Coordinates of C-alpha atoms in Angstrom, one line a residue:
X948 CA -53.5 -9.2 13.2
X949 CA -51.1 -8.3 15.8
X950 CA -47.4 -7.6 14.8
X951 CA -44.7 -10.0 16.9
X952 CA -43.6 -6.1 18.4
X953 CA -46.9 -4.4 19.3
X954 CA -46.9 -3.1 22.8
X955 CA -48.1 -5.5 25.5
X956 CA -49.2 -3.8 28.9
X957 CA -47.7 -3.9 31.7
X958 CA -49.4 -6.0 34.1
X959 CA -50.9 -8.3 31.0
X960 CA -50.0 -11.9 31.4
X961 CA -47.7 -13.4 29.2
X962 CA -49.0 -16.5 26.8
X963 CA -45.3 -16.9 26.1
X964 CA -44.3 -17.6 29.9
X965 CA -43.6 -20.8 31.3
X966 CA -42.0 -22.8 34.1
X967 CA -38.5 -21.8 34.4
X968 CA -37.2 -25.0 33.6
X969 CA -39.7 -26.5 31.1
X970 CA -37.7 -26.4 28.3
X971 CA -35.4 -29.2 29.8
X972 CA -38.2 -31.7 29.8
X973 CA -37.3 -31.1 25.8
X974 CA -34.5 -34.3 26.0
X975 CA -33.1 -32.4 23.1
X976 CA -32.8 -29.4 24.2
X977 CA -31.9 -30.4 27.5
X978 CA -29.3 -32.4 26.1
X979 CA -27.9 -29.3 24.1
X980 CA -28.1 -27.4 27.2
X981 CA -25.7 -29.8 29.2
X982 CA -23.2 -30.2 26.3
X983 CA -23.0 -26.1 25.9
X984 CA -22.1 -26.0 29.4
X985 CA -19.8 -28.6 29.5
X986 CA -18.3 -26.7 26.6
X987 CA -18.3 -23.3 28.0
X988 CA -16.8 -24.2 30.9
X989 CA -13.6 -25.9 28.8
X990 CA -13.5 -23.1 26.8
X991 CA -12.9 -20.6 30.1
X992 CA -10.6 -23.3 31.1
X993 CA -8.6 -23.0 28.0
X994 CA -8.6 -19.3 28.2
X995 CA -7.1 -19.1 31.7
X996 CA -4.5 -22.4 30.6
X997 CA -3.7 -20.0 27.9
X998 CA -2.9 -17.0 29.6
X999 CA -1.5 -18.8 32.7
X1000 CA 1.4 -20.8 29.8
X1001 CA 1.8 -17.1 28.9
X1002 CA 3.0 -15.7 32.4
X1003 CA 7.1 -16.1 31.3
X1004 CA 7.0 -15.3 28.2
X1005 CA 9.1 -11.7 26.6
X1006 CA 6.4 -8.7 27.1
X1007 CA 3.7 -11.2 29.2
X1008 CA 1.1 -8.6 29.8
X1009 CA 0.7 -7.6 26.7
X1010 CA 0.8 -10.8 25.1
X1011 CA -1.6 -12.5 27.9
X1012 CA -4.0 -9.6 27.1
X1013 CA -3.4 -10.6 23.0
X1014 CA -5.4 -14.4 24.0
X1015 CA -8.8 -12.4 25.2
X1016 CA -7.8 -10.4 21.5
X1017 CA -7.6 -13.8 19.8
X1018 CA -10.6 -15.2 21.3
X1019 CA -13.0 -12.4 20.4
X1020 CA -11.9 -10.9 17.2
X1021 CA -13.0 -14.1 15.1
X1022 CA -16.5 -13.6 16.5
X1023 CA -16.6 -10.0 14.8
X1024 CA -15.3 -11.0 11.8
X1025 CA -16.7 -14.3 11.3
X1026 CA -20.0 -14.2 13.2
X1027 CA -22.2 -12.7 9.9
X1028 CA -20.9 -15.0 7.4
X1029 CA -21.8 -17.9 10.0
X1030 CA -25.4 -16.9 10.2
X1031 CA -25.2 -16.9 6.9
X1032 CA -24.2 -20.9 6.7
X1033 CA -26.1 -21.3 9.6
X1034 CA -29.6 -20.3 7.4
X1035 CA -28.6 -22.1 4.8
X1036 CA -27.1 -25.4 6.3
X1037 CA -28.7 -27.8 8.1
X1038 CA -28.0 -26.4 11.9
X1039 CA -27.2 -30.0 13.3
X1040 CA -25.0 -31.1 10.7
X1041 CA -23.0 -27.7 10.7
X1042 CA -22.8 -27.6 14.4
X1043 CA -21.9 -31.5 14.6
X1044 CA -19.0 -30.7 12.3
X1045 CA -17.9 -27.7 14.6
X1046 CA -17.5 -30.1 17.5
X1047 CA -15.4 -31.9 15.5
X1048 CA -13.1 -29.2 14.3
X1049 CA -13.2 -28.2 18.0
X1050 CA -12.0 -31.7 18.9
X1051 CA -9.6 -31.6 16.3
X1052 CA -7.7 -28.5 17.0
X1053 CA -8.1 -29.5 20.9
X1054 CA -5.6 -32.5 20.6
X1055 CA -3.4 -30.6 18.0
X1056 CA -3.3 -28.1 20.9
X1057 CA -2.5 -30.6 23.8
X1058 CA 0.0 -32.5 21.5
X1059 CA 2.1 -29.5 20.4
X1060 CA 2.4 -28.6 24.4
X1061 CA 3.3 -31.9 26.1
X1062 CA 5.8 -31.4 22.8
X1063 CA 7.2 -28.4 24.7
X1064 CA 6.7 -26.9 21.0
X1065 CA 4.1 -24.4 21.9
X1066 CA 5.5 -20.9 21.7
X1067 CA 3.8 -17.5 22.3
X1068 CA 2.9 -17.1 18.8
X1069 CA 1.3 -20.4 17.9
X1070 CA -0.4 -20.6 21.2
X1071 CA -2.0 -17.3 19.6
X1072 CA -2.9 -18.6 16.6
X1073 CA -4.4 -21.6 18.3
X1074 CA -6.7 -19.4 20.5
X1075 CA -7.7 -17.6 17.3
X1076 CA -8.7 -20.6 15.3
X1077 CA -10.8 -22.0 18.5
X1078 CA -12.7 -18.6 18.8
X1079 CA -13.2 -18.7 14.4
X1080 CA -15.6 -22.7 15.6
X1081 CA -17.0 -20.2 18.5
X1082 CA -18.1 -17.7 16.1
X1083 CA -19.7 -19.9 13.3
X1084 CA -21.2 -22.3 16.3
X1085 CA -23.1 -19.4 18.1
X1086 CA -25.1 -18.0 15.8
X1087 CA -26.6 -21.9 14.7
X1088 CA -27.0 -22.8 18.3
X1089 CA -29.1 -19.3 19.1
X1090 CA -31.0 -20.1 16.0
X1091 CA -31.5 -23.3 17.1
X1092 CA -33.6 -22.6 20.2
X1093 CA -37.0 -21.7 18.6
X1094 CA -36.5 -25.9 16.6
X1095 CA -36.0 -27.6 20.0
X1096 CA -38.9 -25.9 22.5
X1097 CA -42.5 -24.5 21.9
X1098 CA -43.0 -21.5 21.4
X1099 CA -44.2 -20.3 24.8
X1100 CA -41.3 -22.1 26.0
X1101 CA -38.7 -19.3 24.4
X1102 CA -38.5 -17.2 26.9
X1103 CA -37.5 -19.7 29.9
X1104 CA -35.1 -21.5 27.3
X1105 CA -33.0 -17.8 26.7
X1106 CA -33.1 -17.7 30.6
X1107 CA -31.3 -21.4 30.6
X1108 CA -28.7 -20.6 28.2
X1109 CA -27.6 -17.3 30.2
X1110 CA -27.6 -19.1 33.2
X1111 CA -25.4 -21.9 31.5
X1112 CA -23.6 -18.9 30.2
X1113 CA -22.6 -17.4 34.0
X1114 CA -22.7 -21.0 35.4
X1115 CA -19.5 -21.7 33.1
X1116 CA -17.8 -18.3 33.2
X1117 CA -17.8 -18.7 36.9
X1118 CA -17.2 -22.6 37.5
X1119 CA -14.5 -22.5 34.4
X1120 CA -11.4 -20.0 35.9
X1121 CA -12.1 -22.0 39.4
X1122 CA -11.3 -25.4 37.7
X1123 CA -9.0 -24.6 36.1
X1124 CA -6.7 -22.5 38.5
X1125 CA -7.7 -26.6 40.7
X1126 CA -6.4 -28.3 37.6
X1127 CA -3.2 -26.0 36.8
X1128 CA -2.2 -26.5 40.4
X1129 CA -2.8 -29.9 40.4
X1130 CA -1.6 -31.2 37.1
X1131 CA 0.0 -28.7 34.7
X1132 CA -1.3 -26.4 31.7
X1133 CA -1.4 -29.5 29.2
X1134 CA -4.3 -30.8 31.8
X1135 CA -6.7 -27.9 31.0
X1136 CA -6.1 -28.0 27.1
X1137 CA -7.1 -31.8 27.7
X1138 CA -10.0 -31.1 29.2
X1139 CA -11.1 -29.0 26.9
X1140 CA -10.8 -31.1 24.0
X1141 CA -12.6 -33.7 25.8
X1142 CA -15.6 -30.9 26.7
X1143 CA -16.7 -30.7 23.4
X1144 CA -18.0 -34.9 23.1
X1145 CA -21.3 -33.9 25.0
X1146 CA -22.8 -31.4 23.1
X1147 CA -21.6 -33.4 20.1
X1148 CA -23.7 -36.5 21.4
X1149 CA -26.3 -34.2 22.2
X1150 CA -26.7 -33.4 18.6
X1151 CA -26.6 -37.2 17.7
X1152 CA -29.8 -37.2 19.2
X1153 CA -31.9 -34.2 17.8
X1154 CA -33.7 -35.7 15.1
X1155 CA -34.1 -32.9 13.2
X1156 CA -36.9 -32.8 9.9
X1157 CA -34.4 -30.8 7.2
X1158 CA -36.2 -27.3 6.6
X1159 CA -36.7 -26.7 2.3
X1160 CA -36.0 -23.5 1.5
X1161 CA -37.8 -21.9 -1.3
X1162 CA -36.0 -21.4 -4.3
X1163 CA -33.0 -23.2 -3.1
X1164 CA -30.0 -22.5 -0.5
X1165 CA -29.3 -18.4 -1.2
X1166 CA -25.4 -17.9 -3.0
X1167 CA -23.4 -16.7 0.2
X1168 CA -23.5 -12.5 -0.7
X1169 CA -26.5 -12.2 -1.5
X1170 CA -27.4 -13.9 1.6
X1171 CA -25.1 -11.6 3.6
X1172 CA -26.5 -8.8 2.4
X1173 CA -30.3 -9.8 2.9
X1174 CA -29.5 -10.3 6.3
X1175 CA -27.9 -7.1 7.0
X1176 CA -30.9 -4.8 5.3
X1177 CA -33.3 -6.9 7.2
X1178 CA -31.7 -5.9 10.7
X1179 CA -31.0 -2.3 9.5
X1180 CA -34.8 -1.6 8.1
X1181 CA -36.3 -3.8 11.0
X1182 CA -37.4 -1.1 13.7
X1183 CA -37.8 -4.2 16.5
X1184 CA -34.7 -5.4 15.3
X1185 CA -32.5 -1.8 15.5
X1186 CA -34.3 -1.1 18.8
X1187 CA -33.6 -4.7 20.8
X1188 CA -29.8 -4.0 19.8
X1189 CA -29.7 -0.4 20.6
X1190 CA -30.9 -1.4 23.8
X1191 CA -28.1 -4.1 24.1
X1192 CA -25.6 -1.9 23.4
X1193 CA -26.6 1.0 26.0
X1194 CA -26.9 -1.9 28.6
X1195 CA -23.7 -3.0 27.9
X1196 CA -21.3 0.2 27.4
X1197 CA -21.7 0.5 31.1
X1198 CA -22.1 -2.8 32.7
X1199 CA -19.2 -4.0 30.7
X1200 CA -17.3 -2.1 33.8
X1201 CA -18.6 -4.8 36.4
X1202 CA -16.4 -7.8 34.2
X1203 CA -13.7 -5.4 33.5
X1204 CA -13.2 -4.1 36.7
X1205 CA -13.6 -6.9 38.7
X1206 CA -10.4 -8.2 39.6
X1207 CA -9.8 -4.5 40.9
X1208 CA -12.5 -4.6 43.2
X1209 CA -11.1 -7.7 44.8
X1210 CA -8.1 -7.1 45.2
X1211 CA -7.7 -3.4 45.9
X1212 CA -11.1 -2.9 47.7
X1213 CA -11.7 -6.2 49.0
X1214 CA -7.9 -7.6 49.7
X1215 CA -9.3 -10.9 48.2
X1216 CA -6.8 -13.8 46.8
X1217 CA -7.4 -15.8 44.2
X1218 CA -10.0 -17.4 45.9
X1219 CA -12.0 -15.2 46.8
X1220 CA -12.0 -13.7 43.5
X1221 CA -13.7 -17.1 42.4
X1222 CA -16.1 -17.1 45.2
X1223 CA -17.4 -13.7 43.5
X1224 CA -17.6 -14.7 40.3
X1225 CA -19.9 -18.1 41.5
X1226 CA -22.0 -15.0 43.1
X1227 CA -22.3 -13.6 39.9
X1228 CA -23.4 -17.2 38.7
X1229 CA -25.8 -17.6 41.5
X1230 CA -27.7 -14.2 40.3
X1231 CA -27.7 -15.5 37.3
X1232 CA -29.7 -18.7 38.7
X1233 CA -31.7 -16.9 40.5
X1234 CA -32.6 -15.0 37.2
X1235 CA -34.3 -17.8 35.8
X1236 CA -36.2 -18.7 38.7
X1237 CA -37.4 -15.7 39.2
X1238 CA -38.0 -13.7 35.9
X1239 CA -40.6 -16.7 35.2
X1240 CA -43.2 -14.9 37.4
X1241 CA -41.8 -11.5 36.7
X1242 CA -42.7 -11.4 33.1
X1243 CA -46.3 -12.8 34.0
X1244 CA -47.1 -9.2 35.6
X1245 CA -44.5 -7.1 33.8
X1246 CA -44.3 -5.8 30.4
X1247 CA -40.7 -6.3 28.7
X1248 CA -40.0 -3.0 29.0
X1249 CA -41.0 -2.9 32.5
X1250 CA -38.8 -5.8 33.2
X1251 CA -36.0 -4.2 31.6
X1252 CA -36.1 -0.9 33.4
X1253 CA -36.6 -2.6 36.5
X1254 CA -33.2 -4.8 35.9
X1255 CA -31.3 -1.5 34.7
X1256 CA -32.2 0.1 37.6
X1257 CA -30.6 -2.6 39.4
X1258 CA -27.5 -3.1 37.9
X1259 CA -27.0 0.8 38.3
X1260 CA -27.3 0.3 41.9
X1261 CA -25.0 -3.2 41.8
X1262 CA -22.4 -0.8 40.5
X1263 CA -22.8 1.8 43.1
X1264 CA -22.7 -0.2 45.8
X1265 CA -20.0 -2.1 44.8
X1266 CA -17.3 0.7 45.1
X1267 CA -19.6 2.5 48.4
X1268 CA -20.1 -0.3 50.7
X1269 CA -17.4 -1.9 52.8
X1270 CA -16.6 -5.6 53.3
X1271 CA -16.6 -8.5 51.4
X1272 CA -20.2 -10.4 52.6
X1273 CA -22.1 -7.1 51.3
X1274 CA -19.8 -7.6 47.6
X1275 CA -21.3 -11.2 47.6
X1276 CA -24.7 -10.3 48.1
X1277 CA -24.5 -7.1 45.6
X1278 CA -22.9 -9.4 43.2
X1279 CA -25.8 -11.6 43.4
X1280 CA -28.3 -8.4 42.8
X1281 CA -26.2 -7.6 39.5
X1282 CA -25.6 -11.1 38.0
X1283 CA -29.9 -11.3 38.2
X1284 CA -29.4 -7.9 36.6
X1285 CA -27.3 -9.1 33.9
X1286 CA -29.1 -12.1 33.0
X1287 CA -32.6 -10.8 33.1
X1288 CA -31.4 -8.0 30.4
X1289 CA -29.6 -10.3 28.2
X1290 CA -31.6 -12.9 27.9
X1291 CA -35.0 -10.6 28.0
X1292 CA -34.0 -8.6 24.9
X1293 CA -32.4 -12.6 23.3
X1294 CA -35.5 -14.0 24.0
X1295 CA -37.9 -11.1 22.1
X1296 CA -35.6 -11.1 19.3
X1297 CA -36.1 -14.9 19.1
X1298 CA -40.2 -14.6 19.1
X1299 CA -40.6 -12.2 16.4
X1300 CA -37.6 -13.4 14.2
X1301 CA -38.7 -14.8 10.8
X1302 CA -36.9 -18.3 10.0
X1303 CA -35.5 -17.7 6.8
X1304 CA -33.1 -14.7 8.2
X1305 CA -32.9 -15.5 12.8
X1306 CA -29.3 -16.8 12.8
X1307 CA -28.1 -13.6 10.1
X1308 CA -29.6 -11.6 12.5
X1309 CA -28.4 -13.5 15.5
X1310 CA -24.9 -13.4 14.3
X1311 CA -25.7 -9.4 14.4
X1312 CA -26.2 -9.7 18.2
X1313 CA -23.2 -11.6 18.9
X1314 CA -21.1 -9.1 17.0
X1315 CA -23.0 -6.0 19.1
X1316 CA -22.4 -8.2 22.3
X1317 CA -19.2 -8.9 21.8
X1318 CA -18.2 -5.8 20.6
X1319 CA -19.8 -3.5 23.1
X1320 CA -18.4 -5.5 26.1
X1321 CA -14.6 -5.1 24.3
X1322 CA -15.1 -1.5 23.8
X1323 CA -16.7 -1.3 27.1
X1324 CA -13.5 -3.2 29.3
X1325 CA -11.2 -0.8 27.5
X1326 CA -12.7 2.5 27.9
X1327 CA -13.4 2.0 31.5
X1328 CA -10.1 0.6 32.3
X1329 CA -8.3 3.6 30.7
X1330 CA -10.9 5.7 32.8
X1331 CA -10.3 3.8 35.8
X1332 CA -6.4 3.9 35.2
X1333 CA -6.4 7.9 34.8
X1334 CA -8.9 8.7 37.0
X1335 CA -10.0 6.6 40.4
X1336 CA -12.2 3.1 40.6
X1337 CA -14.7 4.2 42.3
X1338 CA -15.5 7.0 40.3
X1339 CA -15.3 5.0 37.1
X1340 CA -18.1 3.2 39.1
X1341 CA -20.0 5.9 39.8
X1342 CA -20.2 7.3 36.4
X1343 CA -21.2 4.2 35.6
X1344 CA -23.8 3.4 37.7
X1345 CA -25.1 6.7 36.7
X1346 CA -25.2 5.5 33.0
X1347 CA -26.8 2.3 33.9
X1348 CA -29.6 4.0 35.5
X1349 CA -30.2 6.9 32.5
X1350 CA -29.9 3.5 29.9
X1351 CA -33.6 1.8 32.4
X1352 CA -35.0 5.4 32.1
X1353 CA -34.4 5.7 28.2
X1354 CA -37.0 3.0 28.1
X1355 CA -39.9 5.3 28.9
X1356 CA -39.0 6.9 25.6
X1357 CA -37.4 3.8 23.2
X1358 CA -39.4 0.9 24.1
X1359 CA -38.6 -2.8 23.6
X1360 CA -41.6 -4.7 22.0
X1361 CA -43.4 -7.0 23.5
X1362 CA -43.3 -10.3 21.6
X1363 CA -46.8 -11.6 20.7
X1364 CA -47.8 -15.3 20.3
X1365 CA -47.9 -15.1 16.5
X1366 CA -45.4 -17.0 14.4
X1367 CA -43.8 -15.8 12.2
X1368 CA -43.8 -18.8 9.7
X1369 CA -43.2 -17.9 6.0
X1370 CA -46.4 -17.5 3.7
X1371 CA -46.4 -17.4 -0.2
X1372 CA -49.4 -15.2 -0.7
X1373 CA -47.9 -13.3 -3.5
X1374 CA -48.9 -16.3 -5.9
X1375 CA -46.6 -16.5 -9.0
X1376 CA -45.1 -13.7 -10.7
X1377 CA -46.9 -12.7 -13.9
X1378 CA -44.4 -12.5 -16.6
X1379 CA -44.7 -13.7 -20.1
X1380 CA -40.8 -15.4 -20.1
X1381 CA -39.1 -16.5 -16.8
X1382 CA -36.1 -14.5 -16.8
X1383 CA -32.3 -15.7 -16.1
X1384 CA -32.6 -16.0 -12.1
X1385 CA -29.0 -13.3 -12.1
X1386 CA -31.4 -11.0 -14.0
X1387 CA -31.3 -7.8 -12.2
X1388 CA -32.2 -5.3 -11.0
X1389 CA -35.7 -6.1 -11.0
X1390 CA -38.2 -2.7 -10.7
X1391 CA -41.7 -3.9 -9.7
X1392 CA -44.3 -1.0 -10.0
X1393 CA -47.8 -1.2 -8.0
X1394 CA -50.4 1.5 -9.0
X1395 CA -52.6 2.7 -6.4
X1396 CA -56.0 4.9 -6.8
X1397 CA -57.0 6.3 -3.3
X1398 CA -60.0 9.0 -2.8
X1399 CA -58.6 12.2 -0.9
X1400 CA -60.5 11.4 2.0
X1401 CA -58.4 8.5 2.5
X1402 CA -55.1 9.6 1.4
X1403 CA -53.2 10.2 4.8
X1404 CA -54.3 7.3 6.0
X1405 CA -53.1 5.1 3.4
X1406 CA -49.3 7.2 3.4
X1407 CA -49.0 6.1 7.0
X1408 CA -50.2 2.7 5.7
X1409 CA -47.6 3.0 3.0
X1410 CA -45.0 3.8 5.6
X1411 CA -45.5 0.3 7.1
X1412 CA -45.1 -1.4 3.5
X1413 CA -42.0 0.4 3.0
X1414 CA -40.5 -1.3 5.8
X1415 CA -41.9 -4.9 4.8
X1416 CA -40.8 -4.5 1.2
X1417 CA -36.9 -3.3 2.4
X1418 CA -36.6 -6.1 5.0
X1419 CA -37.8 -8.5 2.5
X1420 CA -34.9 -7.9 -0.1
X1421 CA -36.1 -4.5 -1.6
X1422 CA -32.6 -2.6 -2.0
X1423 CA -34.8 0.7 -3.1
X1424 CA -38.5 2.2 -2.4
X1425 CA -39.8 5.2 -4.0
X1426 CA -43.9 6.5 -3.9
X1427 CA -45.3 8.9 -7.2
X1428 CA -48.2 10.5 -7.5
X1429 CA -49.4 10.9 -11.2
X1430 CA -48.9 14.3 -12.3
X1431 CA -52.7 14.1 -14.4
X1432 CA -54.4 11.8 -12.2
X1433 CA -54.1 13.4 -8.6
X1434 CA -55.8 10.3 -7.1
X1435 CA -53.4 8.2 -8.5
X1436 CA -50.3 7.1 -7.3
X1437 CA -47.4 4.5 -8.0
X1438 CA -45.1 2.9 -5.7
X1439 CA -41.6 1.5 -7.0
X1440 CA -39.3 -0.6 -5.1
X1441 CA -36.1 -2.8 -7.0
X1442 CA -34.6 -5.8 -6.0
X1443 CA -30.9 -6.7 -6.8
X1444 CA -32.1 -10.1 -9.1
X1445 CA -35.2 -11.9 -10.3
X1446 CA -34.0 -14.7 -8.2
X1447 CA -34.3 -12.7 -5.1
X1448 CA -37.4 -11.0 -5.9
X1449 CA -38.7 -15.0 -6.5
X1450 CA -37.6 -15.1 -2.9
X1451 CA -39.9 -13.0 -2.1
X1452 CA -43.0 -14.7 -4.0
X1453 CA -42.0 -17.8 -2.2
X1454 CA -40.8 -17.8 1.6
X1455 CA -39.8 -14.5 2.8
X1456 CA -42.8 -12.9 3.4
X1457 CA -44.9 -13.7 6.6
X1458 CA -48.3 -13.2 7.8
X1459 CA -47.5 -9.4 9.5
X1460 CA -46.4 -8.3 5.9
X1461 CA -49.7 -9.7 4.7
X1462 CA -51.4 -7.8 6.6
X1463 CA -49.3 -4.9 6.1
X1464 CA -50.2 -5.2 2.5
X1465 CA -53.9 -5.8 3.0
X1466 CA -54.1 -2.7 4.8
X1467 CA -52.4 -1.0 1.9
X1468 CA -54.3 -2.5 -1.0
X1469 CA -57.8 -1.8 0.8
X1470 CA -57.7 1.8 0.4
X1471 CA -57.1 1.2 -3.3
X1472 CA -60.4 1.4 -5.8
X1473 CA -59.6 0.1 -8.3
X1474 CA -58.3 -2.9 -6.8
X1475 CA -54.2 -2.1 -7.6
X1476 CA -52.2 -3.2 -10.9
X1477 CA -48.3 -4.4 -10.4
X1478 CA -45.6 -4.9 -13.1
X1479 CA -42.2 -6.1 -12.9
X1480 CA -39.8 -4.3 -15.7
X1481 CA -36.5 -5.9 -16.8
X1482 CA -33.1 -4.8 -18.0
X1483 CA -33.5 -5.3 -21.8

């Protein structure tokens, strides 16, 4: 059986592709997808009311640069321990009751500041609390996506939601510099409490069939910590976010450096500056138009080099060609870029995700996306500062390029149409009296007899079940060989409790690590003996 991951080539067609915009004849889905966006685009709106109430205040650069600081640090802190609720919660509920918190804290906001009691410092805190609902409500809505379309449908669904992602970074600033003008700061903080009643009707909607867990809802750091082994001993899973964070570190520059570009390149107002950002959002819809038929004679890893290679020459261009029709059209060229990297590598991680652990390891993305686009803006605008713009582009256009040709050597895999729905196929542990489920740690011991004509093959088959049993909840794995019995050998992995070993026999385990095991186990003859042993 195929592993979700194994290599698919180039020029195969996809049985995951579909139309572009399928997934919106899911009313659900589609539903969702129109209340996010009406949500993002509050949210940017907020950001720039923020910052714009900001302008006279003591020190206003740095403390206008402090709201992007308090919008993005609650996603790094918060965004693990909100996959964690978001696995073990009921995703509607938990995002129904952010939109209400969102609401909430939306009028407190609007209130304090027709008030005129909204200084520097509480406006700050305010932006921080608002980012803490956007860091527990990404990771549910991400790991909502595979509930609300088919599976073949994945792919053109992670498409939507980055172009509802650029749509709303681009349309948001241009409102609300419109609304500011118009009608005051207090106007955009109004909005963007209203923004939030759409995607929290949406959710009124989605009918959702409550997923049991086995063994009951995990205790909160246990959970925490299953999620992070399962992303660290997951190869699929270290090499999609490796290749999000190389992608990043130098496109970062192009968000970063923007305003620069218009202004000191291009001699564009304000105006302008928002026309190039709805280029950037028309790339993006182009994107999903496009990358529909792509992927149906392109292997991921085709697709990805192909969209490195141009962002590297987005970046290049930007800084070596003159006038500000060419920016547009480049900026079209690099938001395709952006989008069809971002929501390529979301997309495979969503297709070989098992259930039980997507939104921990979803909430891991988030924190590498967010992350590696703050470290990115700062680095290059320090390089940019000491050095010259268009060199900062230059170098990192160069990056760009060397990040699409590392794929030739650390490839993406290729999702396959297997799903990766739990099976209990280890039966019931064998042990004369259940122990205490805080029992721990638990040392399970699986005795192997292999001829020497087989033994190389089954280590490299042993390499594979190390992986499944240390993504699974194994905390340790160690392989013997019986001193008197050369043909004998004993593997030995320990899990922190009996409870999470139960986890284990029960839903954690899927039909890859089956088959993993049954490759294992076949070279054995005798068929092989396990034990569990227990702290007296």
């Amino acid at each position: 059986m195929p592993r979700p991951g194994d290599p698919v080539a180039a020029g195969e067609p996809s049985a995951l592709e579909s139309s572009p915009w399928a997934p919106l004849r899911q009313r659900v889905f589609a539903l969702l997808w129109v209340g996010v966006l009406i949500s993002g685009m509050g949210t940017w709106m907020q950001t720039v009311g923020a910052q714009w109430l900001l302008l006279d205040s003591p020190n206003a650069a740095a403390v206008v640069a402090l709201v992007q600081v308090a919008n993005t640090l609650p996603v790094m802190v918060m965004a693990m321990p909100a996959g964690v609720l978001a696995d073990s919660f009921d995703k509607r509920w938990l995002l129904f009751a952010v939109q209400v918190y969102f609401l909430l804290a939306g009028v407190s906001l609007l209130v304090l500041t027709l008030a005129g009691r909204m200084p520097a410092s509480l406006l700050l805190v305010f932006t921080f609390l608002l980012g803490a609902g956007a860091a527990v409500q990404l990771p549910a809505l991400q790991a909502s996506t595979p509930e609300l379309v088919p599976r073949h449908q994945l792919r053109s669904a992670a498409r939507l939601e980055m172009v509802g992602v650029n749509v709303a970074r681009a349309a948001g600033p241009a409102l609300a510099g419109l609304v500011i003008a118009g009608w005051g700061v207090a106007s955009v903080f109004a909005l963007n409490a209203l923004s939030v009643i759409p995607l929290g009707v949406g959710l009124l909607f989605w009918h959702r069939t409550p997923t049991a867990v086995p063994g009951g809802r995990e205790r909160f750091w246990p959970a925490l910590r299953a999620g992070g082994r399962y992303a660290w001993h997951d190869t699929d899973v270290r090499r999609v976010l490796l290749r999000l964070g190389v992608f990043l570190l130098p496109a970062s520059a192009l968000w970063a450096l923007l305003p620069l570009i218009a202004t000191r390149r291009l001699g564009a107002g304000p105006g302008g500056y928002g026309v190039m950002f709805a280029a950037l959002g028309i790339g993006a819809i182009a994107g999903a138009l496009v990358l529909g038929r792509v992927r149906r004679v392109l292997s991921t890893n085709a697709t990805l080099t192909a969209a490195g290679l141009l962002m590297a020459a987005s970046l290049l261009a930007l800084v070596a060609v003159q006038g500000y029709p060419a920016a547009l059209v480049i900026l079209v060229g690099a938001g395709l870029a952006w989008t069809t990297t971002i929501s390529t590598l979301v997309g495979e991680l969503q297709l070989f995700l098992p259930g039980w652990v997507m939104a921990r390891v979803l909430a891991i993305w988030t924190m590498v996306f967010t992350g590696c686009q703050a470290l990115g803006a700062l680095l290059w605008g320090v390089v940019a500062n000491q050095i010259d713009l268009f060199a900062t582009f230059v170098v990192t256009a160069g990056l760009s390029a060397a990040v699409a040709g590392m794929g030739m050597f650390w490839r993406v895999p290729d999702a396959s149409a297997d799903a990766l729905d739990p099976i209990a196929y280890w039966g019931e542990a064998r042990v004369a009296l259940p122990p205490e489920p805080s029992a721990g740690p638990v040392q399970i011991a699986v005795t192997y007899t292999v001829a020497a004509e087989h033994e190389r093959d089954w280590l490299a088959a042993m390499g594979a079940m190390r992986r499944s049993r240390l993504r699974s909840g194994a905390t340790r794995w160690e392989l013997y060989r019986d001193a008197e019995h050369l043909d004998r050998f004993v593997e030995q992995f320990w899990v922190p409790t009996w409870e999470e070993h139960l986890r284990q026999h029960e839903g954690r385990l899927t039909a890859h690590d089956q088959a993993i095991e049954r490759t294992a186990l076949g070279f054995s003859d005798p068929p092989a003996t396990a034990t569990h042993l227990l702290p007296p």
